């Protein structure tokens, strides 16, 4: 007597198996994309914070150098030349510093060296009347204000980059 065995030949997946696999794949893709977006957002914020920190260091370093009282053009030469002798607040976004060119200790806004700080279209620009140079000290400034009060020169500024806004204040002694 022969016994027939019936073999079920299966050449594919059932509709149920395909549906479950598609749902699981979709969940993995959604989770992976959420993680990728969060990681990308963190990178963008980190880059913005690093750029603002760099802009801040350059801006404050430049202000410190100029407000220190002299422009170190060379290691030798007259001690009194290029001493800070005057300042003029043109507006809350423009400040002029006068450095003595003829060593007489007086302010001469025509013949002395004038360093001008001016906010223009989100950039703080520093210009030098003697050398004729002009360069951008800082970018991405959404606010800048110079003020002089009670023996202090205060510079309030705010950087804005990629949705990140950071306010800062730089304070230095006014001229005697």
PDB file of C-alpha atoms in Angstrom:
ATOM      1  CA  UNK A   1       0.000   0.000   0.000  1.00  0.00           C
ATOM      2  CA  UNK A   2       1.343   3.311  -0.887  1.00  0.00           C
ATOM      3  CA  UNK A   3       0.813   6.341   1.170  1.00  0.00           C
ATOM      4  CA  UNK A   4       0.588   9.597  -0.649  1.00  0.00           C
ATOM      5  CA  UNK A   5       2.073  12.501   1.063  1.00  0.00           C
ATOM      6  CA  UNK A   6       0.764  15.837   0.131  1.00  0.00           C
ATOM      7  CA  UNK A   7       3.455  18.514   0.074  1.00  0.00           C
ATOM      8  CA  UNK A   8       2.420  22.081   0.157  1.00  0.00           C
ATOM      9  CA  UNK A   9       4.740  23.937  -2.158  1.00  0.00           C
ATOM     10  CA  UNK A  10       5.076  27.508  -1.039  1.00  0.00           C
ATOM     11  CA  UNK A  11       6.728  29.833  -3.509  1.00  0.00           C
ATOM     12  CA  UNK A  12       6.179  33.255  -1.869  1.00  0.00           C
ATOM     13  CA  UNK A  13       4.840  35.212   1.040  1.00  0.00           C
ATOM     14  CA  UNK A  14       1.274  35.532   2.071  1.00  0.00           C
ATOM     15  CA  UNK A  15      -0.474  38.891   2.025  1.00  0.00           C
ATOM     16  CA  UNK A  16      -0.426  38.951   5.814  1.00  0.00           C
ATOM     17  CA  UNK A  17       3.341  38.420   5.952  1.00  0.00           C
ATOM     18  CA  UNK A  18       3.973  41.167   3.388  1.00  0.00           C
ATOM     19  CA  UNK A  19       1.721  43.583   5.279  1.00  0.00           C
ATOM     20  CA  UNK A  20       3.455  42.933   8.614  1.00  0.00           C
ATOM     21  CA  UNK A  21       6.906  43.313   7.038  1.00  0.00           C
ATOM     22  CA  UNK A  22       5.904  46.603   5.385  1.00  0.00           C
ATOM     23  CA  UNK A  23       4.552  47.970   8.658  1.00  0.00           C
ATOM     24  CA  UNK A  24       7.711  47.026  10.535  1.00  0.00           C
ATOM     25  CA  UNK A  25       9.923  48.551   7.825  1.00  0.00           C
ATOM     26  CA  UNK A  26       7.876  51.751   7.934  1.00  0.00           C
ATOM     27  CA  UNK A  27       8.287  51.992  11.707  1.00  0.00           C
ATOM     28  CA  UNK A  28      12.060  51.541  11.429  1.00  0.00           C
ATOM     29  CA  UNK A  29      12.264  54.231   8.729  1.00  0.00           C
ATOM     30  CA  UNK A  30      10.172  56.693  10.787  1.00  0.00           C
ATOM     31  CA  UNK A  31      12.298  56.105  13.897  1.00  0.00           C
ATOM     32  CA  UNK A  32      15.544  56.442  11.939  1.00  0.00           C
ATOM     33  CA  UNK A  33      14.422  59.676  10.260  1.00  0.00           C
ATOM     34  CA  UNK A  34      13.366  61.161  13.617  1.00  0.00           C
ATOM     35  CA  UNK A  35      16.771  60.359  15.085  1.00  0.00           C
ATOM     36  CA  UNK A  36      18.519  61.781  12.009  1.00  0.00           C
ATOM     37  CA  UNK A  37      16.532  65.041  12.233  1.00  0.00           C
ATOM     38  CA  UNK A  38      17.336  65.404  15.942  1.00  0.00           C
ATOM     39  CA  UNK A  39      21.030  64.762  15.343  1.00  0.00           C
ATOM     40  CA  UNK A  40      21.064  67.205  12.406  1.00  0.00           C
ATOM     41  CA  UNK A  41      19.334  69.886  14.476  1.00  0.00           C
ATOM     42  CA  UNK A  42      21.959  69.425  17.204  1.00  0.00           C
ATOM     43  CA  UNK A  43      24.765  69.827  14.663  1.00  0.00           C
ATOM     44  CA  UNK A  44      23.217  72.999  13.227  1.00  0.00           C
ATOM     45  CA  UNK A  45      22.767  74.514  16.688  1.00  0.00           C
ATOM     46  CA  UNK A  46      26.334  73.570  17.598  1.00  0.00           C
ATOM     47  CA  UNK A  47      27.674  75.210  14.456  1.00  0.00           C
ATOM     48  CA  UNK A  48      25.642  78.375  15.134  1.00  0.00           C
ATOM     49  CA  UNK A  49      26.870  78.522  18.743  1.00  0.00           C
ATOM     50  CA  UNK A  50      30.491  78.049  17.655  1.00  0.00           C
ATOM     51  CA  UNK A  51      30.197  80.755  15.008  1.00  0.00           C
ATOM     52  CA  UNK A  52      28.625  83.204  17.457  1.00  0.00           C
ATOM     53  CA  UNK A  53      31.381  82.457  19.993  1.00  0.00           C
ATOM     54  CA  UNK A  54      34.029  83.134  17.343  1.00  0.00           C
ATOM     55  CA  UNK A  55      32.359  86.383  16.272  1.00  0.00           C
ATOM     56  CA  UNK A  56      32.137  87.407  19.938  1.00  0.00           C
ATOM     57  CA  UNK A  57      35.860  86.749  20.546  1.00  0.00           C
ATOM     58  CA  UNK A  58      36.887  88.728  17.467  1.00  0.00           C
ATOM     59  CA  UNK A  59      34.583  91.645  18.323  1.00  0.00           C
ATOM     60  CA  UNK A  60      35.657  91.921  21.964  1.00  0.00           C
ATOM     61  CA  UNK A  61      39.327  91.433  21.067  1.00  0.00           C
ATOM     62  CA  UNK A  62      39.172  94.296  18.578  1.00  0.00           C
ATOM     63  CA  UNK A  63      37.365  96.569  21.042  1.00  0.00           C
ATOM     64  CA  UNK A  64      39.889  95.709  23.790  1.00  0.00           C
ATOM     65  CA  UNK A  65      42.781  96.562  21.521  1.00  0.00           C
ATOM     66  CA  UNK A  66      41.371  99.945  20.533  1.00  0.00           C
ATOM     67  CA  UNK A  67      40.075 100.906  23.987  1.00  0.00           C
ATOM     68  CA  UNK A  68      43.444  99.965  25.547  1.00  0.00           C
ATOM     69  CA  UNK A  69      44.590 103.466  24.676  1.00  0.00           C
ATOM     70  CA  UNK A  70      47.126 103.099  21.923  1.00  0.00           C
ATOM     71  CA  UNK A  71      47.525 101.532  18.522  1.00  0.00           C
ATOM     72  CA  UNK A  72      50.613  99.299  18.519  1.00  0.00           C
ATOM     73  CA  UNK A  73      51.821  99.890  14.975  1.00  0.00           C
ATOM     74  CA  UNK A  74      55.438  99.020  15.691  1.00  0.00           C
ATOM     75  CA  UNK A  75      57.514  97.848  18.630  1.00  0.00           C
ATOM     76  CA  UNK A  76      59.587 101.017  18.535  1.00  0.00           C
ATOM     77  CA  UNK A  77      58.829 104.662  17.934  1.00  0.00           C
ATOM     78  CA  UNK A  78      57.373 107.584  19.834  1.00  0.00           C
ATOM     79  CA  UNK A  79      55.560 106.535  23.004  1.00  0.00           C
ATOM     80  CA  UNK A  80      52.889 109.225  22.756  1.00  0.00           C
ATOM     81  CA  UNK A  81      52.008 108.667  19.107  1.00  0.00           C
ATOM     82  CA  UNK A  82      48.656 107.004  18.470  1.00  0.00           C
ATOM     83  CA  UNK A  83      47.400 107.447  22.038  1.00  0.00           C
ATOM     84  CA  UNK A  84      43.646 107.445  22.468  1.00  0.00           C
ATOM     85  CA  UNK A  85      42.749 111.075  23.199  1.00  0.00           C
ATOM     86  CA  UNK A  86      39.071 111.355  22.313  1.00  0.00           C
ATOM     87  CA  UNK A  87      35.868 109.600  21.491  1.00  0.00           C
ATOM     88  CA  UNK A  88      32.693 110.732  19.815  1.00  0.00           C
ATOM     89  CA  UNK A  89      29.323 109.005  19.923  1.00  0.00           C
ATOM     90  CA  UNK A  90      27.848 109.856  16.521  1.00  0.00           C
ATOM     91  CA  UNK A  91      24.755 107.697  17.050  1.00  0.00           C
ATOM     92  CA  UNK A  92      23.893 104.640  19.063  1.00  0.00           C
ATOM     93  CA  UNK A  93      25.306 102.524  16.203  1.00  0.00           C
ATOM     94  CA  UNK A  94      28.395 104.608  15.370  1.00  0.00           C
ATOM     95  CA  UNK A  95      31.376 105.373  17.606  1.00  0.00           C
ATOM     96  CA  UNK A  96      34.547 107.266  16.653  1.00  0.00           C
ATOM     97  CA  UNK A  97      37.831 107.020  18.510  1.00  0.00           C
ATOM     98  CA  UNK A  98      40.544 109.661  18.051  1.00  0.00           C
ATOM     99  CA  UNK A  99      44.199 108.590  18.291  1.00  0.00           C
ATOM    100  CA  UNK A 100      46.768 111.403  18.522  1.00  0.00           C
ATOM    101  CA  UNK A 101      48.901 111.656  15.378  1.00  0.00           C
ATOM    102  CA  UNK A 102      51.074 114.671  16.271  1.00  0.00           C
ATOM    103  CA  UNK A 103      51.764 113.770  19.923  1.00  0.00           C
ATOM    104  CA  UNK A 104      50.260 116.998  21.290  1.00  0.00           C
ATOM    105  CA  UNK A 105      47.646 115.205  23.387  1.00  0.00           C
ATOM    106  CA  UNK A 106      44.735 117.110  21.892  1.00  0.00           C
ATOM    107  CA  UNK A 107      41.779 115.888  19.877  1.00  0.00           C
ATOM    108  CA  UNK A 108      41.861 116.841  16.195  1.00  0.00           C
ATOM    109  CA  UNK A 109      39.090 115.094  14.256  1.00  0.00           C
ATOM    110  CA  UNK A 110      40.666 116.110  10.933  1.00  0.00           C
ATOM    111  CA  UNK A 111      44.389 115.349  11.249  1.00  0.00           C
ATOM    112  CA  UNK A 112      44.475 112.644  13.945  1.00  0.00           C
ATOM    113  CA  UNK A 113      43.844 108.980  13.314  1.00  0.00           C
ATOM    114  CA  UNK A 114      40.123 108.211  13.557  1.00  0.00           C
ATOM    115  CA  UNK A 115      38.907 104.668  14.117  1.00  0.00           C
ATOM    116  CA  UNK A 116      35.197 104.347  13.375  1.00  0.00           C
ATOM    117  CA  UNK A 117      32.911 101.520  14.432  1.00  0.00           C
ATOM    118  CA  UNK A 118      29.652 101.420  12.502  1.00  0.00           C
ATOM    119  CA  UNK A 119      26.817  98.914  12.308  1.00  0.00           C
ATOM    120  CA  UNK A 120      25.828  98.416   8.682  1.00  0.00           C
ATOM    121  CA  UNK A 121      23.335  95.765   7.575  1.00  0.00           C
ATOM    122  CA  UNK A 122      24.102  93.321  10.390  1.00  0.00           C
ATOM    123  CA  UNK A 123      27.868  93.840  10.213  1.00  0.00           C
ATOM    124  CA  UNK A 124      30.094  95.833  12.568  1.00  0.00           C
ATOM    125  CA  UNK A 125      32.615  97.614  10.381  1.00  0.00           C
ATOM    126  CA  UNK A 126      35.872  99.136  11.654  1.00  0.00           C
ATOM    127  CA  UNK A 127      37.495 101.780   9.487  1.00  0.00           C
ATOM    128  CA  UNK A 128      40.833 103.556   9.919  1.00  0.00           C
ATOM    129  CA  UNK A 129      41.221 107.093   8.537  1.00  0.00           C
ATOM    130  CA  UNK A 130      45.033 106.986   8.245  1.00  0.00           C
ATOM    131  CA  UNK A 131      45.592 103.568   6.658  1.00  0.00           C
ATOM    132  CA  UNK A 132      42.308 103.670   4.759  1.00  0.00           C
ATOM    133  CA  UNK A 133      41.553 100.123   5.790  1.00  0.00           C
ATOM    134  CA  UNK A 134      38.052  98.921   6.490  1.00  0.00           C
ATOM    135  CA  UNK A 135      37.109  95.467   7.663  1.00  0.00           C
ATOM    136  CA  UNK A 136      34.177  93.591   9.100  1.00  0.00           C
ATOM    137  CA  UNK A 137      34.722  92.963  12.804  1.00  0.00           C
ATOM    138  CA  UNK A 138      31.575  90.878  13.312  1.00  0.00           C
ATOM    139  CA  UNK A 139      28.658  89.572  11.273  1.00  0.00           C
ATOM    140  CA  UNK A 140      25.139  88.393  12.130  1.00  0.00           C
ATOM    141  CA  UNK A 141      24.462  91.302  14.476  1.00  0.00           C
ATOM    142  CA  UNK A 142      20.755  91.917  14.904  1.00  0.00           C
ATOM    143  CA  UNK A 143      21.323  94.692  17.455  1.00  0.00           C
ATOM    144  CA  UNK A 144      24.163  97.022  18.455  1.00  0.00           C
ATOM    145  CA  UNK A 145      24.135 100.060  20.684  1.00  0.00           C
ATOM    146  CA  UNK A 146      26.989 102.205  21.990  1.00  0.00           C
ATOM    147  CA  UNK A 147      26.343 104.345  25.064  1.00  0.00           C
ATOM    148  CA  UNK A 148      28.470 106.532  27.321  1.00  0.00           C
ATOM    149  CA  UNK A 149      27.358 107.094  30.890  1.00  0.00           C
ATOM    150  CA  UNK A 150      28.874 107.454  34.368  1.00  0.00           C
ATOM    151  CA  UNK A 151      32.458 107.050  33.213  1.00  0.00           C
ATOM    152  CA  UNK A 152      31.758 103.911  31.181  1.00  0.00           C
ATOM    153  CA  UNK A 153      31.465 103.099  27.505  1.00  0.00           C
ATOM    154  CA  UNK A 154      28.940 100.299  27.082  1.00  0.00           C
ATOM    155  CA  UNK A 155      28.448  98.267  23.946  1.00  0.00           C
ATOM    156  CA  UNK A 156      25.307  96.142  23.873  1.00  0.00           C
ATOM    157  CA  UNK A 157      24.988  93.750  20.968  1.00  0.00           C
ATOM    158  CA  UNK A 158      23.070  90.674  19.935  1.00  0.00           C
ATOM    159  CA  UNK A 159      24.041  87.987  17.477  1.00  0.00           C
ATOM    160  CA  UNK A 160      21.321  86.153  15.535  1.00  0.00           C
ATOM    161  CA  UNK A 161      22.116  83.062  13.519  1.00  0.00           C
ATOM    162  CA  UNK A 162      19.916  80.148  12.514  1.00  0.00           C
ATOM    163  CA  UNK A 163      17.175  80.921  15.012  1.00  0.00           C
ATOM    164  CA  UNK A 164      19.704  81.308  17.827  1.00  0.00           C
ATOM    165  CA  UNK A 165      19.935  84.757  19.454  1.00  0.00           C
ATOM    166  CA  UNK A 166      22.634  85.644  21.979  1.00  0.00           C
ATOM    167  CA  UNK A 167      22.837  89.066  23.674  1.00  0.00           C
ATOM    168  CA  UNK A 168      26.129  90.395  25.097  1.00  0.00           C
ATOM    169  CA  UNK A 169      27.397  93.520  26.819  1.00  0.00           C
ATOM    170  CA  UNK A 170      30.951  94.890  26.666  1.00  0.00           C
ATOM    171  CA  UNK A 171      31.839  97.606  29.182  1.00  0.00           C
ATOM    172  CA  UNK A 172      35.057  99.617  29.410  1.00  0.00           C
ATOM    173  CA  UNK A 173      36.182 102.754  31.199  1.00  0.00           C
ATOM    174  CA  UNK A 174      35.589 106.039  29.437  1.00  0.00           C
ATOM    175  CA  UNK A 175      38.460 108.418  28.743  1.00  0.00           C
ATOM    176  CA  UNK A 176      39.499 110.512  31.754  1.00  0.00           C
TER     177      UNK A 176
END
